[in-house]
Each structure stands twice: as C-alpha cells, then as structure tokens.
mmCIF file of C-alpha atoms in Angstrom:
data_model
loop_
_atom_site.group_PDB
_atom_site.id
_atom_site.type_symbol
_atom_site.label_atom_id
_atom_site.label_comp_id
_atom_site.label_asym_id
_atom_site.label_seq_id
_atom_site.Cartn_x
_atom_site.Cartn_y
_atom_site.Cartn_z
ATOM 1 C CA UNK A 2 2.386 -15.635 -64.075
ATOM 2 C CA UNK A 3 -0.533 -13.664 -62.172
ATOM 3 C CA UNK A 4 -0.813 -10.170 -63.059
ATOM 4 C CA UNK A 5 -2.238 -7.755 -61.360
ATOM 5 C CA UNK A 6 -3.237 -4.456 -63.206
ATOM 6 C CA UNK A 7 -6.839 -1.873 -63.316
ATOM 7 C CA UNK A 8 -8.705 -3.841 -65.973
ATOM 8 C CA UNK A 9 -10.603 -0.519 -68.190
ATOM 9 C CA UNK A 10 -6.300 0.665 -68.049
ATOM 10 C CA UNK A 11 -5.531 -2.414 -69.601
ATOM 11 C CA UNK A 12 -6.780 -2.614 -72.678
ATOM 12 C CA UNK A 13 -4.803 -2.277 -74.567
ATOM 13 C CA UNK A 14 -1.566 -3.580 -73.373
ATOM 14 C CA UNK A 15 -0.246 -6.950 -74.041
ATOM 15 C CA UNK A 16 2.495 -8.491 -71.585
ATOM 16 C CA UNK A 17 5.595 -10.212 -73.649
ATOM 17 C CA UNK A 18 7.178 -13.736 -72.377
ATOM 18 C CA UNK A 19 9.614 -14.835 -73.977
ATOM 19 C CA UNK A 20 10.617 -19.021 -73.736
ATOM 20 C CA UNK A 21 13.912 -20.340 -74.490
ATOM 21 C CA UNK A 22 12.825 -23.055 -76.868
ATOM 22 C CA UNK A 23 10.639 -24.337 -79.699
ATOM 23 C CA UNK A 24 7.152 -22.863 -80.105
ATOM 24 C CA UNK A 25 5.949 -26.498 -80.698
ATOM 25 C CA UNK A 26 7.051 -27.364 -77.387
ATOM 26 C CA UNK A 27 5.116 -25.052 -75.329
ATOM 27 C CA UNK A 28 2.391 -25.406 -74.133
ATOM 28 C CA UNK A 29 -0.966 -22.137 -72.956
ATOM 29 C CA UNK A 30 -3.809 -21.916 -70.416
ATOM 30 C CA UNK A 31 -5.229 -19.681 -69.164
ATOM 31 C CA UNK A 32 -7.098 -19.503 -65.717
ATOM 32 C CA UNK A 33 -9.216 -18.213 -63.546
ATOM 33 C CA UNK A 34 -7.830 -18.371 -59.896
ATOM 34 C CA UNK A 35 -5.115 -17.416 -57.359
ATOM 35 C CA UNK A 36 -2.867 -20.336 -56.048
ATOM 36 C CA UNK A 37 -2.139 -19.236 -52.560
ATOM 37 C CA UNK A 38 1.096 -19.975 -50.817
ATOM 38 C CA UNK A 39 1.336 -19.859 -46.682
ATOM 39 C CA UNK A 40 3.771 -21.312 -44.829
ATOM 40 C CA UNK A 41 7.364 -20.253 -42.774
ATOM 41 C CA UNK A 42 10.733 -19.363 -43.211
ATOM 42 C CA UNK A 43 12.859 -21.811 -42.745
ATOM 43 C CA UNK A 44 15.442 -19.806 -41.495
ATOM 44 C CA UNK A 45 12.962 -18.302 -38.698
ATOM 45 C CA UNK A 46 11.797 -21.480 -37.968
ATOM 46 C CA UNK A 47 14.827 -23.731 -37.729
ATOM 47 C CA UNK A 48 15.888 -20.513 -35.535
ATOM 48 C CA UNK A 49 13.552 -21.050 -33.731
ATOM 49 C CA UNK A 50 13.666 -24.460 -32.715
ATOM 50 C CA UNK A 51 17.205 -24.316 -31.747
ATOM 51 C CA UNK A 52 16.322 -21.717 -29.250
ATOM 52 C CA UNK A 53 13.609 -23.646 -27.975
ATOM 53 C CA UNK A 54 10.412 -22.210 -28.909
ATOM 54 C CA UNK A 55 7.957 -21.834 -32.194
ATOM 55 C CA UNK A 56 7.256 -19.064 -33.857
ATOM 56 C CA UNK A 57 3.901 -19.899 -35.677
ATOM 57 C CA UNK A 58 2.739 -17.163 -38.222
ATOM 58 C CA UNK A 59 1.567 -17.695 -42.306
ATOM 59 C CA UNK A 60 2.945 -15.357 -45.017
ATOM 60 C CA UNK A 61 0.820 -14.896 -48.269
ATOM 61 C CA UNK A 62 1.126 -13.808 -51.445
ATOM 62 C CA UNK A 63 0.991 -14.447 -55.304
ATOM 63 C CA UNK A 64 3.661 -16.099 -57.322
ATOM 64 C CA UNK A 65 4.997 -16.648 -60.909
ATOM 65 C CA UNK A 66 4.429 -19.300 -62.477
ATOM 66 C CA UNK A 67 6.039 -22.328 -65.102
ATOM 67 C CA UNK A 68 3.523 -25.956 -64.877
ATOM 68 C CA UNK A 69 0.404 -28.038 -66.760
ATOM 69 C CA UNK A 70 0.342 -30.073 -69.553
ATOM 70 C CA UNK A 71 -1.730 -28.337 -71.804
ATOM 71 C CA UNK A 72 -1.143 -28.242 -75.143
ATOM 72 C CA UNK A 73 -3.932 -26.287 -78.215
ATOM 73 C CA UNK A 74 -3.447 -28.040 -81.754
ATOM 74 C CA UNK A 75 -4.535 -25.121 -83.800
ATOM 75 C CA UNK A 76 -2.759 -24.666 -87.905
ATOM 76 C CA UNK A 77 -0.320 -21.933 -87.803
ATOM 77 C CA UNK A 78 -1.259 -18.520 -89.379
ATOM 78 C CA UNK A 79 0.786 -15.223 -90.269
ATOM 79 C CA UNK A 80 -0.491 -11.751 -88.170
ATOM 80 C CA UNK A 81 1.944 -9.228 -88.537
ATOM 81 C CA UNK A 82 4.524 -10.851 -89.539
ATOM 82 C CA UNK A 83 4.666 -12.929 -86.619
ATOM 83 C CA UNK A 84 4.003 -16.688 -86.807
ATOM 84 C CA UNK A 85 1.138 -17.738 -84.764
ATOM 85 C CA UNK A 86 1.536 -20.740 -83.413
ATOM 86 C CA UNK A 87 -1.347 -21.368 -80.743
ATOM 87 C CA UNK A 88 -4.698 -18.805 -79.829
ATOM 88 C CA UNK A 89 -6.578 -19.778 -76.359
ATOM 89 C CA UNK A 90 -8.987 -16.903 -74.950
ATOM 90 C CA UNK A 91 -10.681 -17.652 -72.195
ATOM 91 C CA UNK A 92 -11.548 -15.359 -68.741
ATOM 92 C CA UNK A 93 -11.123 -12.781 -71.002
ATOM 93 C CA UNK A 94 -7.989 -13.010 -71.195
ATOM 94 C CA UNK A 95 -6.090 -13.442 -74.879
ATOM 95 C CA UNK A 96 -2.768 -16.050 -75.261
ATOM 96 C CA UNK A 97 -0.467 -17.151 -77.882
ATOM 97 C CA UNK A 98 2.583 -18.541 -78.702
ATOM 98 C CA UNK A 99 4.212 -16.709 -82.155
ATOM 99 C CA UNK A 100 7.963 -17.068 -82.887
ATOM 100 C CA UNK A 101 9.085 -14.486 -85.642
ATOM 101 C CA UNK A 102 12.396 -14.232 -87.742
ATOM 102 C CA UNK A 103 13.274 -10.415 -86.009
ATOM 103 C CA UNK A 104 12.171 -7.844 -84.052
ATOM 104 C CA UNK A 105 10.658 -6.036 -86.501
ATOM 105 C CA UNK A 106 7.727 -8.923 -87.359
ATOM 106 C CA UNK A 107 6.561 -9.103 -83.818
ATOM 107 C CA UNK A 108 6.186 -5.138 -83.382
ATOM 108 C CA UNK A 109 4.207 -5.029 -86.573
ATOM 109 C CA UNK A 110 2.449 -7.850 -84.786
ATOM 110 C CA UNK A 111 2.192 -6.008 -81.679
ATOM 111 C CA UNK A 112 0.447 -2.973 -83.257
ATOM 112 C CA UNK A 113 -1.434 -4.988 -85.925
ATOM 113 C CA UNK A 114 -3.581 -5.861 -82.667
ATOM 114 C CA UNK A 115 -3.847 -2.263 -81.542
ATOM 115 C CA UNK A 116 -1.780 -2.724 -78.852
ATOM 116 C CA UNK A 117 0.425 -0.403 -76.705
ATOM 117 C CA UNK A 118 4.124 -1.216 -77.721
ATOM 118 C CA UNK A 119 7.160 0.893 -78.401
ATOM 119 C CA UNK A 120 9.581 1.019 -80.966
ATOM 120 C CA UNK A 121 12.307 0.168 -78.569
ATOM 121 C CA UNK A 122 11.455 -3.492 -78.423
ATOM 122 C CA UNK A 123 12.840 -4.721 -81.350
ATOM 123 C CA UNK A 124 16.435 -4.658 -80.898
ATOM 124 C CA UNK A 125 15.308 -6.423 -77.854
ATOM 125 C CA UNK A 126 13.113 -9.330 -79.549
ATOM 126 C CA UNK A 127 16.577 -9.386 -82.501
ATOM 127 C CA UNK A 128 18.669 -10.625 -79.307
ATOM 128 C CA UNK A 129 16.103 -13.360 -77.799
ATOM 129 C CA UNK A 130 15.137 -14.469 -81.273
ATOM 130 C CA UNK A 131 18.556 -14.449 -82.591
ATOM 131 C CA UNK A 132 19.442 -17.398 -79.552
ATOM 132 C CA UNK A 133 16.410 -19.157 -80.792
ATOM 133 C CA UNK A 134 13.911 -17.486 -78.352
ATOM 134 C CA UNK A 135 9.356 -18.350 -78.743
ATOM 135 C CA UNK A 136 7.130 -16.416 -77.475
ATOM 136 C CA UNK A 137 3.532 -15.884 -75.261
ATOM 137 C CA UNK A 138 1.529 -12.654 -75.766
ATOM 138 C CA UNK A 139 -0.721 -12.433 -73.901
ATOM 139 C CA UNK A 140 -3.783 -9.603 -73.743
ATOM 140 C CA UNK A 141 -7.415 -8.488 -72.140
ATOM 141 C CA UNK A 142 -9.806 -9.079 -74.465
ATOM 142 C CA UNK A 143 -12.736 -6.140 -72.991
ATOM 143 C CA UNK A 144 -15.581 -7.536 -74.914
ATOM 144 C CA UNK A 145 -15.095 -10.949 -73.140
ATOM 145 C CA UNK A 146 -16.132 -11.878 -69.545
ATOM 146 C CA UNK A 147 -13.222 -11.050 -66.965
ATOM 147 C CA UNK A 148 -10.991 -13.131 -64.015
ATOM 148 C CA UNK A 149 -11.458 -11.722 -60.942
ATOM 149 C CA UNK A 150 -7.121 -12.505 -61.385
ATOM 150 C CA UNK A 151 -6.558 -13.660 -64.605
ATOM 151 C CA UNK A 152 -3.075 -16.672 -64.627
ATOM 152 C CA UNK A 153 -1.118 -17.606 -67.650
ATOM 153 C CA UNK A 154 -0.678 -21.086 -66.692
ATOM 154 C CA UNK A 155 2.388 -22.444 -69.574
ATOM 155 C CA UNK A 156 4.989 -25.396 -69.125
ATOM 156 C CA UNK A 157 8.349 -25.356 -71.722
ATOM 157 C CA UNK A 158 10.756 -27.888 -71.289
ATOM 158 C CA UNK A 159 14.667 -26.492 -70.379
ATOM 159 C CA UNK A 160 17.731 -27.232 -68.914
ATOM 160 C CA UNK A 161 17.254 -24.647 -66.732
ATOM 161 C CA UNK A 162 14.740 -22.363 -65.018
ATOM 162 C CA UNK A 163 14.248 -19.011 -66.023
ATOM 163 C CA UNK A 164 12.566 -16.128 -65.786
ATOM 164 C CA UNK A 165 12.433 -13.284 -68.605
ATOM 165 C CA UNK A 166 13.648 -9.897 -67.104
ATOM 166 C CA UNK A 167 15.417 -7.758 -70.402
ATOM 167 C CA UNK A 168 11.787 -6.588 -72.054
ATOM 168 C CA UNK A 169 11.029 -4.762 -68.365
ATOM 169 C CA UNK A 170 13.912 -2.288 -68.613
ATOM 170 C CA UNK A 171 11.965 -0.720 -71.270
ATOM 171 C CA UNK A 172 10.759 0.426 -68.587
ATOM 172 C CA UNK A 173 13.435 2.707 -68.179
ATOM 173 C CA UNK A 174 13.972 4.451 -63.906
ATOM 174 C CA UNK A 175 10.570 3.460 -63.508
ATOM 175 C CA UNK A 176 10.546 0.470 -60.099
ATOM 176 C CA UNK A 177 8.233 -2.225 -60.998
ATOM 177 C CA UNK A 178 8.190 -4.945 -57.961
ATOM 178 C CA UNK A 179 8.832 -9.045 -59.493
ATOM 179 C CA UNK A 180 7.635 -11.487 -56.509
ATOM 180 C CA UNK A 181 8.749 -14.840 -58.186
ATOM 181 C CA UNK A 182 7.999 -18.446 -56.572
ATOM 182 C CA UNK A 183 9.738 -21.631 -57.471
ATOM 183 C CA UNK A 184 8.649 -24.611 -55.977
ATOM 184 C CA UNK A 185 11.287 -26.715 -53.768
ATOM 185 C CA UNK A 186 14.970 -25.019 -52.918
ATOM 186 C CA UNK A 187 16.720 -23.910 -55.527
ATOM 187 C CA UNK A 188 19.776 -20.974 -55.936
ATOM 188 C CA UNK A 189 18.613 -18.206 -58.242
ATOM 189 C CA UNK A 190 21.704 -16.509 -59.951
ATOM 190 C CA UNK A 191 21.417 -12.967 -58.662
ATOM 191 C CA UNK A 192 23.677 -10.813 -61.072
ATOM 192 C CA UNK A 193 25.150 -7.452 -59.689
ATOM 193 C CA UNK A 194 22.876 -5.309 -61.176
ATOM 194 C CA UNK A 195 19.911 -6.048 -59.054
ATOM 195 C CA UNK A 196 22.259 -7.785 -55.802
ATOM 196 C CA UNK A 197 21.452 -4.675 -53.053
ATOM 197 C CA UNK A 198 17.789 -5.085 -54.709
ATOM 198 C CA UNK A 199 16.893 -8.658 -54.447
ATOM 199 C CA UNK A 200 15.508 -10.792 -51.406
ATOM 200 C CA UNK A 201 15.887 -14.659 -51.122
ATOM 201 C CA UNK A 202 14.245 -16.207 -48.598
ATOM 202 C CA UNK A 203 12.960 -20.536 -49.023
ATOM 203 C CA UNK A 204 9.703 -22.175 -47.062
ATOM 204 C CA UNK A 205 7.517 -25.169 -46.237
ATOM 205 C CA UNK A 206 4.147 -24.353 -45.679
ATOM 206 C CA UNK A 207 1.428 -25.800 -48.962
ATOM 207 C CA UNK A 208 -0.307 -24.217 -51.721
ATOM 208 C CA UNK A 209 -4.320 -23.802 -52.131
ATOM 209 C CA UNK A 210 -6.944 -21.483 -54.193
ATOM 210 C CA UNK A 211 -8.271 -18.499 -52.466
ATOM 211 C CA UNK A 212 -11.104 -16.731 -53.516
ATOM 212 C CA UNK A 213 -12.734 -13.622 -52.930
ATOM 213 C CA UNK A 214 -15.625 -14.202 -50.534
ATOM 214 C CA UNK A 215 -18.015 -11.691 -52.435
ATOM 215 C CA UNK A 216 -17.887 -14.356 -55.502
ATOM 216 C CA UNK A 217 -19.899 -17.254 -54.954
ATOM 217 C CA UNK A 218 -18.284 -19.063 -57.614
ATOM 218 C CA UNK A 219 -15.548 -21.625 -57.045
ATOM 219 C CA UNK A 220 -12.068 -20.851 -58.929
ATOM 220 C CA UNK A 221 -11.517 -21.955 -62.160
ATOM 221 C CA UNK A 222 -11.282 -26.049 -63.593
ATOM 222 C CA UNK A 223 -8.091 -24.309 -64.644
ATOM 223 C CA UNK A 224 -6.674 -23.491 -61.646
ATOM 224 C CA UNK A 225 -8.397 -26.249 -59.419
ATOM 225 C CA UNK A 226 -5.909 -28.898 -61.922
ATOM 226 C CA UNK A 227 -3.362 -26.690 -61.707
ATOM 227 C CA UNK A 228 -2.729 -26.962 -57.985
ATOM 228 C CA UNK A 229 -3.390 -30.872 -58.179
ATOM 229 C CA UNK A 230 -0.142 -30.756 -59.408
ATOM 230 C CA UNK A 231 1.926 -29.950 -55.909
ATOM 231 C CA UNK A 232 0.070 -32.643 -53.199
ATOM 232 C CA UNK A 233 3.669 -32.824 -51.196
ATOM 233 C CA UNK A 234 3.011 -31.797 -47.951
ATOM 234 C CA UNK A 235 4.810 -30.226 -46.976
ATOM 235 C CA UNK A 236 5.827 -28.464 -50.107
ATOM 236 C CA UNK A 237 9.260 -26.857 -50.079
ATOM 237 C CA UNK A 238 8.921 -22.878 -52.053
ATOM 238 C CA UNK A 239 11.489 -20.387 -52.523
ATOM 239 C CA UNK A 240 10.739 -17.189 -52.529
ATOM 240 C CA UNK A 241 12.034 -14.693 -54.838
ATOM 241 C CA UNK A 242 11.827 -10.456 -54.725
ATOM 242 C CA UNK A 243 13.428 -7.842 -57.351
ATOM 243 C CA UNK A 244 12.332 -4.243 -56.854
ATOM 244 C CA UNK A 245 14.802 -2.575 -59.126
ATOM 245 C CA UNK A 246 14.543 0.560 -61.684
ATOM 246 C CA UNK A 247 13.558 -1.291 -64.856
ATOM 247 C CA UNK A 248 17.241 0.452 -66.061
ATOM 248 C CA UNK A 249 18.505 -2.704 -64.689
ATOM 249 C CA UNK A 250 17.224 -5.444 -65.840
ATOM 250 C CA UNK A 251 20.309 -5.651 -67.932
ATOM 251 C CA UNK A 252 19.566 -9.764 -67.659
ATOM 252 C CA UNK A 253 17.371 -12.269 -67.349
ATOM 253 C CA UNK A 254 17.240 -14.549 -64.497
ATOM 254 C CA UNK A 255 18.330 -18.286 -64.303
ATOM 255 C CA UNK A 256 17.624 -19.614 -61.685
ATOM 256 C CA UNK A 257 19.789 -23.671 -60.115
ATOM 257 C CA UNK A 258 18.292 -27.106 -58.280
ATOM 258 C CA UNK A 259 20.806 -27.182 -56.748
ATOM 259 C CA UNK A 260 20.177 -25.920 -52.804
ATOM 260 C CA UNK A 261 22.480 -23.814 -50.899
ATOM 261 C CA UNK A 262 24.164 -25.890 -47.980
ATOM 262 C CA UNK A 263 22.655 -22.931 -45.474
ATOM 263 C CA UNK A 264 19.226 -24.077 -46.473
ATOM 264 C CA UNK A 265 19.532 -27.985 -46.505
ATOM 265 C CA UNK A 266 21.337 -27.151 -42.999
ATOM 266 C CA UNK A 267 17.734 -25.083 -41.911
ATOM 267 C CA UNK A 268 15.791 -27.737 -43.318
ATOM 268 C CA UNK A 269 17.557 -30.849 -41.281
ATOM 269 C CA UNK A 270 17.315 -29.206 -38.210
ATOM 270 C CA UNK A 271 13.388 -28.722 -39.329
ATOM 271 C CA UNK A 272 13.027 -31.885 -40.122
ATOM 272 C CA UNK A 273 14.716 -33.008 -37.210
ATOM 273 C CA UNK A 274 11.966 -30.927 -34.610
ATOM 274 C CA UNK A 275 9.213 -31.113 -36.243
ATOM 275 C CA UNK A 276 6.842 -28.470 -37.786
ATOM 276 C CA UNK A 277 3.433 -26.766 -37.418
ATOM 277 C CA UNK A 278 1.824 -25.119 -40.196
ATOM 278 C CA UNK A 279 -0.763 -22.346 -40.553
ATOM 279 C CA UNK A 280 -1.694 -22.400 -43.735
ATOM 280 C CA UNK A 281 -5.870 -20.574 -45.301
ATOM 281 C CA UNK A 282 -7.767 -21.801 -47.512
ATOM 282 C CA UNK A 283 -11.480 -20.618 -49.337
ATOM 283 C CA UNK A 284 -13.803 -22.483 -51.875
#
C-alpha cells in the first residue's frame, strides 16, 4: 500500500486496512522506496499487431500491494480497548496489527493515540468485526526520520483477493482516487455503485524501484526484497482505477483470479506476434 500525503498535515491521521482473517496470520512491514510498473496496454498492443504496426509507450504509476512474508514475534498487549498483536516502526511510519470485540474498542484505541477519527467509524468497524476481520493501522511518527515514499507491505491468506472500500465512505461526497495494481490478469467484481467511475485495464511489462534523483541513498532493503518477488518476465498485471464520490463506497472490492476471455485472446495475439517493452528504473 503506497500513500501520498503532506507529512506536516498528516501526523494525526491514521490509515485503517481491514483484513479478512486472524491477526496471527497477518505479516506487516514498512518500506522506503516506490515500486514502478512500466509497460503496455495489452489491448492497444493487440490491435496494433493486427494492423501490422506497433506503438511503443511507457506508463509509470503507483499501486497498492499485498505481499511479502515478513513477521515480527511480539507479545500481545491491550491498548484503548483493542488488542495489539504486532508493532512495526520504521522510516517515520508506525504499523500495528490489532483486533477488538467491536468498533468502539478500535475507536478508543485510535483516540488514545490522539489520532483523528470520527465516531462514524464505529458501526462500520462493527460490520468487519462481525465478519471475523482484523485490522492494520498505520500512522506517522513525526519525531522519527521520514520516508520519501512510505509503503506498508503486508500479506495475509485469503481465498479471494480483496481491497477494502467501505471505510472510505466516511469522506462523504469527496472524490478519493484509488489506483490498485494486481499482478496477473484478474477479474475485479465491480459493483453497480462504482461501475461508471471505474476503469480496468490489462498490461504487460515489468516492475522496478524508482527513486528521486535528488537522493543519494538507495531504496530500502524492504523495498528491494519486495521487488525481488517479481522475477517473471514479462510481468502481466491488472490496473483498477476508481474515482468515485466516497459515499458510493458501500461495498468492498473483491477480485477473482480468472482471466477474462477477451484479455486471454488479446494475450494470445500479442504472444504470437512477439513484443517490445520499454521500462525505466533508477537505483
């Protein structure tokens, strides 16, 4: 999960990620470094191949991730009505894996850390707790050294891929752009309330680590370890873009592993004609 924000304005803001499953099965880490996906839209490329021409271009953007088997063994502790199962603190970011018996316990947990949170979160958290969810909570530790581009890396077992949206509804009618990247070609279950505000595209390319030229230090070990997971070439990935009023986020996003038939056809055309790839990275 990669986050863009103003450090000075966000030191009292918490990000909450509900996770379907037991807290003991959740691994979390913090990375300093920004993965960059580069490649070509598979449909554009397939059409170009059929026309005996090839347009070469690059696209660079951020994504959200669920990967890496990191684990810190730490004793459980109670805090403000929630149980803290794991605590990681790096690069100016704090991440904790927590559970509670209800939304009020998590509201008290956040309030005890002087983090900005609305009481409106309580019924939504209750909904997740009833379904057996745990939570990853992150915030900025303003007294610590800060990352250039903080990333929260975590993994958890689940039968179906998932990205939470319901908590974003607390922002009312504000539009919150969400950009999700899933490795491989998959089928997101876009529910009716956000269909007109969503775009799904399919890409072939690669992933690398980008860093700002003004910095002399390399991306962190955690970021490099994350990138090392993607050693397949070429890399196939799905991009899901959602830009809807927050009030439309009445359901979470679930994603099926199946490749859509039209995408499989475009892939076969592409592979039968060969391909070119442009990928840019800085170390």
